[in-house]
Coordinates of N, CA and C in Angstrom, one line a residue:
M1374 N 60.8 -5.5 40.0 CA 59.4 -5.4 40.0 C 58.8 -5.6 38.6
K1375 N 59.5 -5.2 37.6 CA 59.0 -5.4 36.2 C 59.0 -6.9 35.9
K1376 N 60.0 -7.6 36.4 CA 60.1 -9.0 36.1 C 58.9 -9.8 36.7
A1377 N 58.5 -9.4 38.0 CA 57.4 -10.0 38.7 C 56.1 -9.7 38.0
L1378 N 55.9 -8.5 37.5 CA 54.7 -8.1 36.8 C 54.6 -8.8 35.5
F1379 N 55.7 -9.0 34.7 CA 55.8 -9.7 33.5 C 55.4 -11.2 33.7
A1380 N 56.0 -11.8 34.7 CA 55.7 -13.2 35.0 C 54.3 -13.4 35.4
A1381 N 53.6 -12.5 36.1 CA 52.2 -12.6 36.5 C 51.4 -12.5 35.2
V1382 N 51.6 -11.6 34.3 CA 50.9 -11.5 33.1 C 51.0 -12.7 32.3
A1383 N 52.3 -13.2 32.1 CA 52.5 -14.4 31.3 C 51.8 -15.6 31.9
L1384 N 51.8 -15.8 33.2 CA 51.0 -16.9 33.8 C 49.5 -16.8 33.6
A1385 N 49.0 -15.6 33.7 CA 47.6 -15.4 33.5 C 47.2 -15.6 32.0
A1386 N 48.1 -15.3 31.1 CA 47.8 -15.5 29.7 C 47.9 -16.9 29.1
M1387 N 48.6 -17.8 29.9 CA 48.9 -19.2 29.4 C 47.6 -20.0 29.1
P1388 N 46.5 -20.0 29.9 CA 45.3 -20.7 29.5 C 44.7 -20.2 28.2
F1389 N 44.8 -18.9 28.0 CA 44.2 -18.4 26.7 C 45.0 -18.8 25.5
A1390 N 46.3 -18.9 25.7 CA 47.2 -19.3 24.6 C 46.9 -20.7 24.2
A1391 N 46.6 -21.6 25.2 CA 46.3 -22.9 24.9 C 44.9 -23.0 24.1
L1392 N 44.0 -22.2 24.5 CA 42.7 -22.2 23.8 C 42.8 -21.7 22.4
A1393 N 43.7 -20.8 22.1 CA 43.8 -20.2 20.8 C 44.4 -21.2 19.8
D1394 N 45.1 -22.2 20.3 CA 45.7 -23.2 19.4 C 44.8 -24.5 19.3
D1395 N 43.6 -24.4 19.8 CA 42.8 -25.6 19.8 C 42.0 -25.7 18.5
D1396 N 42.5 -26.5 17.6 CA 41.9 -26.7 16.3 C 41.2 -28.1 16.2
D1397 N 41.0 -28.7 17.4 CA 40.4 -30.1 17.4 C 39.0 -30.1 16.8
D1398 N 38.2 -29.0 17.0 CA 36.8 -29.0 16.5 C 36.7 -29.0 15.0
A1399 N 37.8 -28.8 14.3 CA 37.8 -28.9 12.8 C 37.9 -30.4 12.3
R1400 N 38.3 -31.3 13.2 CA 38.5 -32.7 12.8 C 37.2 -33.5 13.2
P1401 N 36.7 -34.3 12.4 CA 35.5 -35.1 12.7 C 35.7 -36.0 13.9
E1402 N 36.9 -36.5 14.1 CA 37.1 -37.5 15.2 C 37.2 -36.7 16.6
A1403 N 37.1 -35.4 16.6 CA 37.4 -34.6 17.8 C 36.2 -34.7 18.8
G1404 N 35.1 -35.2 18.4 CA 34.0 -35.3 19.4 C 32.7 -34.6 18.8
M1405 N 32.0 -34.0 19.7 CA 30.7 -33.4 19.3 C 30.8 -31.9 18.9
G1406 N 31.8 -31.2 19.2 CA 31.8 -29.8 18.8 C 31.1 -28.9 19.8
L1407 N 30.9 -27.7 19.4 CA 30.4 -26.7 20.3 C 28.9 -27.0 20.7
A1408 N 28.1 -27.6 19.9 CA 26.7 -27.9 20.3 C 26.6 -29.1 21.2
G1409 N 27.6 -29.8 21.5 CA 27.6 -30.9 22.5 C 26.6 -32.0 22.0
V1410 N 25.7 -32.5 22.9 CA 24.8 -33.6 22.5 C 23.8 -33.2 21.4
L1411 N 23.6 -31.9 21.2 CA 22.7 -31.5 20.1 C 23.4 -31.3 18.8
S1412 N 24.7 -31.6 18.7 CA 25.4 -31.4 17.4 C 25.0 -32.4 16.4
K1413 N 25.2 -32.0 15.1 CA 24.7 -32.8 14.0 C 25.4 -34.2 14.0
S1414 N 26.6 -34.3 14.4 CA 27.3 -35.6 14.4 C 26.8 -36.6 15.5
N1415 N 26.0 -36.1 16.4 CA 25.4 -36.9 17.4 C 23.9 -37.3 17.2
R1416 N 23.4 -37.0 16.0 CA 22.0 -37.2 15.7 C 21.7 -38.5 14.9
E1417 N 20.6 -39.1 15.2 CA 20.2 -40.3 14.4 C 18.7 -40.3 14.3
T1418 N 18.2 -40.7 13.2 CA 16.8 -40.8 12.9 C 16.4 -42.3 13.1
L1419 N 15.4 -42.6 13.9 CA 14.9 -43.9 14.2 C 13.9 -44.4 13.2
P1420 N 13.7 -45.7 13.0 CA 12.7 -46.2 12.1 C 11.3 -45.7 12.6
E1421 N 10.4 -45.4 11.7 CA 9.1 -44.8 12.0 C 8.2 -45.9 12.7
L1422 N 7.4 -45.4 13.6 CA 6.4 -46.2 14.3 C 5.1 -45.9 13.6
T1423 N 4.2 -46.9 13.4 CA 2.9 -46.8 12.7 C 1.8 -47.2 13.6
L1424 N 0.8 -46.4 13.7 CA -0.4 -46.7 14.5 C -1.5 -47.0 13.5
S1425 N -1.9 -48.3 13.5 CA -3.0 -48.8 12.6 C -3.7 -49.9 13.2
A1426 N -5.0 -50.0 13.1 CA -5.8 -51.0 13.8 C -5.3 -52.4 13.3
G1427 N -4.9 -53.2 14.3 CA -4.5 -54.6 14.1 C -3.1 -54.8 13.4
Q1428 N -2.4 -53.7 13.2 CA -1.1 -53.8 12.6 C 0.1 -53.6 13.6
P1429 N 1.2 -54.2 13.3 CA 2.4 -54.0 14.3 C 2.8 -52.6 14.3
I1430 N 3.2 -52.1 15.5 CA 3.7 -50.7 15.6 C 5.1 -50.5 15.0
A1431 N 5.9 -51.5 15.1 CA 7.3 -51.4 14.6 C 7.8 -52.7 14.0
K1432 N 8.8 -52.6 13.2 CA 9.4 -53.8 12.6 C 10.2 -54.6 13.6
G1433 N 10.6 -54.0 14.7 CA 11.5 -54.7 15.7 C 11.8 -53.8 16.8
P1434 N 12.5 -54.3 17.8 CA 12.9 -53.5 18.9 C 13.9 -52.4 18.5
L1435 N 14.0 -51.4 19.4 CA 14.9 -50.3 19.1 C 16.0 -50.3 20.2
T1436 N 17.2 -50.1 19.8 CA 18.4 -50.0 20.7 C 19.0 -48.6 20.6
L1437 N 19.0 -47.9 21.7 CA 19.5 -46.5 21.7 C 20.7 -46.4 22.6
K1438 N 21.5 -45.4 22.4 CA 22.7 -45.1 23.2 C 22.4 -43.9 24.1
S1439 N 22.8 -44.0 25.4 CA 22.6 -42.9 26.3 C 23.5 -41.8 25.8
G1440 N 22.9 -40.5 25.8 CA 23.7 -39.4 25.4 C 23.5 -39.0 23.9
K1441 N 22.9 -39.9 23.2 CA 22.7 -39.6 21.7 C 21.3 -38.9 21.5
Y1442 N 21.3 -38.1 20.5 CA 20.1 -37.3 20.1 C 19.4 -38.1 19.0
Y1443 N 18.1 -38.3 19.2 CA 17.3 -39.1 18.3 C 16.0 -38.3 17.8
T1444 N 15.6 -38.7 16.6 CA 14.3 -38.2 16.1 C 13.5 -39.5 15.8
L1445 N 12.2 -39.5 16.3 CA 11.3 -40.6 16.1 C 10.0 -40.0 15.5
K1446 N 9.6 -40.6 14.4 CA 8.4 -40.2 13.7 C 7.3 -41.2 14.0
I1447 N 6.1 -40.8 14.4 CA 5.0 -41.7 14.7 C 3.9 -41.3 13.8
E1448 N 3.4 -42.2 13.0 CA 2.3 -41.9 12.0 C 1.1 -42.8 12.3
A1449 N -0.1 -42.2 12.3 CA -1.3 -42.9 12.5 C -2.1 -42.8 11.2
D1450 N -2.7 -43.9 10.8 CA -3.5 -43.9 9.6 C -4.9 -43.5 9.7
G1451 N -5.4 -43.3 11.0 CA -6.7 -42.9 11.2 C -7.8 -44.1 11.2
S1452 N -7.3 -45.3 11.1 CA -8.2 -46.4 11.1 C -8.9 -46.7 12.4
Q1453 N -8.3 -46.1 13.5 CA -8.9 -46.2 14.8 C -8.3 -45.2 15.7
E1454 N -8.9 -44.7 16.7 CA -8.3 -43.8 17.7 C -7.3 -44.6 18.5
L1455 N -6.0 -44.3 18.4 CA -5.0 -45.0 19.0 C -4.0 -44.1 19.7
A1456 N -3.4 -44.6 20.8 CA -2.4 -43.9 21.5 C -1.2 -44.7 21.8
L1457 N -0.1 -44.1 22.1 CA 1.1 -44.8 22.6 C 1.4 -44.3 24.0
E1458 N 1.5 -45.2 24.9 CA 1.9 -44.8 26.3 C 3.2 -45.5 26.6
G1459 N 3.9 -44.8 27.5 CA 5.2 -45.3 28.0 C 5.9 -44.4 28.9
A1460 N 5.3 -44.2 30.1 CA 5.7 -43.3 31.1 C 7.2 -43.5 31.5
G1461 N 7.6 -44.8 31.6 CA 8.9 -45.2 32.0 C 9.9 -44.7 30.9
F1462 N 9.6 -44.9 29.7 CA 10.5 -44.5 28.6 C 10.6 -42.9 28.5
F1463 N 9.4 -42.3 28.6 CA 9.4 -40.8 28.6 C 10.2 -40.2 29.7
R1464 N 10.3 -40.9 30.8 CA 11.1 -40.3 32.0 C 12.5 -40.7 31.9
A1465 N 12.9 -41.6 30.9 CA 14.3 -41.9 30.8 C 15.0 -41.1 29.6
I1466 N 14.2 -40.2 29.1 CA 14.7 -39.4 28.0 C 14.5 -37.9 28.3
W1467 N 15.3 -37.0 27.6 CA 15.0 -35.6 27.7 C 14.4 -35.2 26.4
V1468 N 13.1 -34.8 26.4 CA 12.4 -34.4 25.2 C 12.8 -33.0 24.8
N1469 N 13.4 -32.9 23.6 CA 13.7 -31.6 23.1 C 12.4 -30.9 22.5
E1470 N 11.7 -31.6 21.7 CA 10.5 -31.0 21.1 C 9.6 -32.2 20.5
I1471 N 8.3 -31.9 20.4 CA 7.4 -32.7 19.7 C 6.8 -31.8 18.6
V1472 N 6.9 -32.3 17.4 CA 6.4 -31.4 16.3 C 5.1 -32.1 15.7
I1473 N 4.0 -31.4 15.7 CA 2.7 -31.9 15.2 C 2.2 -30.9 14.2
E1474 N 2.1 -31.3 12.9 CA 1.7 -30.4 11.8 C 2.4 -29.0 11.8
G1475 N 3.7 -29.1 12.0 CA 4.5 -27.9 11.9 C 4.5 -27.1 13.2
I1476 N 3.8 -27.5 14.2 CA 3.7 -26.8 15.5 C 4.7 -27.5 16.4
E1477 N 5.7 -26.7 16.9 CA 6.7 -27.3 17.8 C 6.3 -27.1 19.3
I1478 N 6.3 -28.2 20.0 CA 5.9 -28.2 21.4 C 7.2 -28.6 22.2
R1479 N 7.5 -27.9 23.2 CA 8.6 -28.2 24.1 C 8.1 -28.5 25.5
P1480 N 7.7 -29.8 25.7 CA 7.1 -30.1 27.0 C 8.1 -30.4 28.1
L1481 N 7.6 -30.2 29.3 CA 8.4 -30.6 30.5 C 8.4 -32.1 30.8
G1482 N 7.3 -32.8 30.3 CA 7.1 -34.2 30.4 C 6.0 -34.7 29.6
V1483 N 6.1 -36.0 29.3 CA 5.1 -36.6 28.4 C 4.8 -38.0 29.0
D1484 N 3.5 -38.4 29.0 CA 3.1 -39.7 29.5 C 2.7 -40.6 28.3
S1485 N 1.9 -39.9 27.4 CA 1.4 -40.6 26.2 C 1.1 -39.7 25.1
I1486 N 0.9 -40.2 23.9 CA 0.6 -39.4 22.7 C -0.6 -40.2 22.1
E1487 N -1.7 -39.4 21.8 CA -2.9 -40.1 21.3 C -3.3 -39.4 20.0
F1488 N -3.7 -40.3 19.0 CA -4.1 -39.8 17.7 C -5.6 -40.1 17.6
D1489 N -6.5 -39.1 17.4 CA -7.9 -39.3 17.2 C -8.2 -39.5 15.8
E1490 N -7.3 -39.1 14.9 CA -7.5 -39.2 13.5 C -6.1 -39.4 12.8
A1491 N -6.1 -39.5 11.5 CA -4.8 -39.7 10.8 C -3.9 -38.5 11.0
G1492 N -2.6 -38.7 11.2 CA -1.7 -37.6 11.4 C -0.3 -38.2 11.7
E1493 N 0.6 -37.3 12.0 CA 1.9 -37.7 12.4 C 2.5 -36.7 13.4
A1494 N 3.4 -37.3 14.2 CA 4.1 -36.5 15.2 C 5.6 -36.9 15.2
E1495 N 6.4 -36.0 15.4 CA 7.9 -36.2 15.4 C 8.4 -35.8 16.8
I1496 N 9.1 -36.7 17.4 CA 9.6 -36.5 18.8 C 11.2 -36.4 18.6
S1497 N 11.8 -35.3 19.1 CA 13.3 -35.3 19.1 C 13.7 -35.3 20.5
F1498 N 14.6 -36.2 20.9 CA 15.0 -36.4 22.3 C 16.4 -36.8 22.4
V1499 N 16.9 -36.8 23.7 CA 18.2 -37.4 24.0 C 17.9 -38.5 25.0
A1500 N 18.4 -39.7 24.6 CA 18.3 -40.8 25.5 C 19.2 -40.6 26.7
I1501 N 18.7 -40.8 28.0 CA 19.5 -40.5 29.2 C 19.7 -41.7 30.0
K1502 N 18.7 -42.3 30.5 CA 18.8 -43.4 31.5 C 18.8 -44.8 30.9
P1503 N 19.9 -45.5 31.0 CA 19.9 -46.9 30.5 C 18.9 -47.8 31.1
G1504 N 18.4 -48.7 30.3 CA 17.4 -49.6 30.8 C 16.5 -50.2 29.7
S1505 N 15.6 -51.0 30.1 CA 14.6 -51.6 29.1 C 13.2 -50.9 29.3
Y1506 N 12.7 -50.5 28.2 CA 11.4 -49.7 28.2 C 10.5 -50.2 27.1
H1507 N 9.3 -49.7 27.0 CA 8.4 -50.0 25.9 C 7.4 -48.8 25.7
L1508 N 7.0 -48.7 24.5 CA 5.9 -47.9 24.1 C 4.8 -48.8 23.6
K1509 N 3.6 -48.7 24.1 CA 2.5 -49.6 23.7 C 1.2 -48.9 23.6
I1510 N 0.3 -49.6 22.9 CA -1.1 -49.1 22.8 C -1.7 -49.5 24.1
P1511 N -2.3 -48.5 24.8 CA -3.0 -48.8 26.1 C -4.0 -49.9 26.0
G1512 N -4.0 -50.8 27.0 CA -5.0 -51.8 27.0 C -4.7 -53.0 26.1
S1513 N -3.7 -52.9 25.3 CA -3.4 -54.1 24.4 C -2.4 -55.0 25.1
T1514 N -2.5 -56.3 24.7 CA -1.6 -57.3 25.3 C -0.7 -58.0 24.3
G1515 N -0.9 -57.8 23.0 CA -0.1 -58.4 22.0 C 1.3 -57.8 21.8
D1516 N 2.3 -58.7 21.5 CA 3.6 -58.2 21.3 C 3.8 -57.2 20.2
T1517 N 2.9 -57.4 19.1 CA 3.0 -56.5 18.0 C 2.4 -55.1 18.3
Q1518 N 1.7 -55.0 19.4 CA 1.1 -53.7 19.8 C 2.0 -52.9 20.7
Q1519 N 3.2 -53.2 20.8 CA 4.2 -52.5 21.5 C 5.6 -52.6 20.8
V1520 N 6.4 -51.6 21.2 CA 7.8 -51.7 20.7 C 8.7 -51.6 21.9
A1521 N 9.7 -52.6 22.0 CA 10.6 -52.7 23.1 C 11.8 -51.7 22.7
I1522 N 12.2 -50.9 23.7 CA 13.3 -50.0 23.6 C 14.3 -50.2 24.7
T1523 N 15.5 -50.4 24.3 CA 16.6 -50.5 25.2 C 17.6 -49.3 25.1
I1524 N 17.9 -48.7 26.2 CA 18.9 -47.6 26.2 C 20.1 -48.2 26.8
E1525 N 21.2 -48.2 26.1 CA 22.5 -48.7 26.6 C 23.3 -47.6 27.2

């Protein structure tokens, strides 16, 4: 009876012994660590987008990786009331927060962001759904008035 009880306890303890020896999180090549997709090693800051009358929004297209955490800063110079819309893009990402003048907003969804005057907003998000998207100034038709975004 003692042998059977000892064997049962040893079998139950085996998974915990394997966890105790797991030092993989100390090595950088081990992956993302305890925070998963929100961990520091999975973060990237994207080039800033600028809203200014008659000026290009971005220097070029953006390429993102699905599952990676990004921070995107949008700055408006106040030269005109301008917005960025991109419902398809906003539905292809998980928005962690939008920070405006130190105020953190954690929305369930976003369709567009509009600047009535000069200011900046910072969006932190995880790219989710692969595809081709864009953010653009509503009603504009020029290529410089939008930024193409690809999620791989």
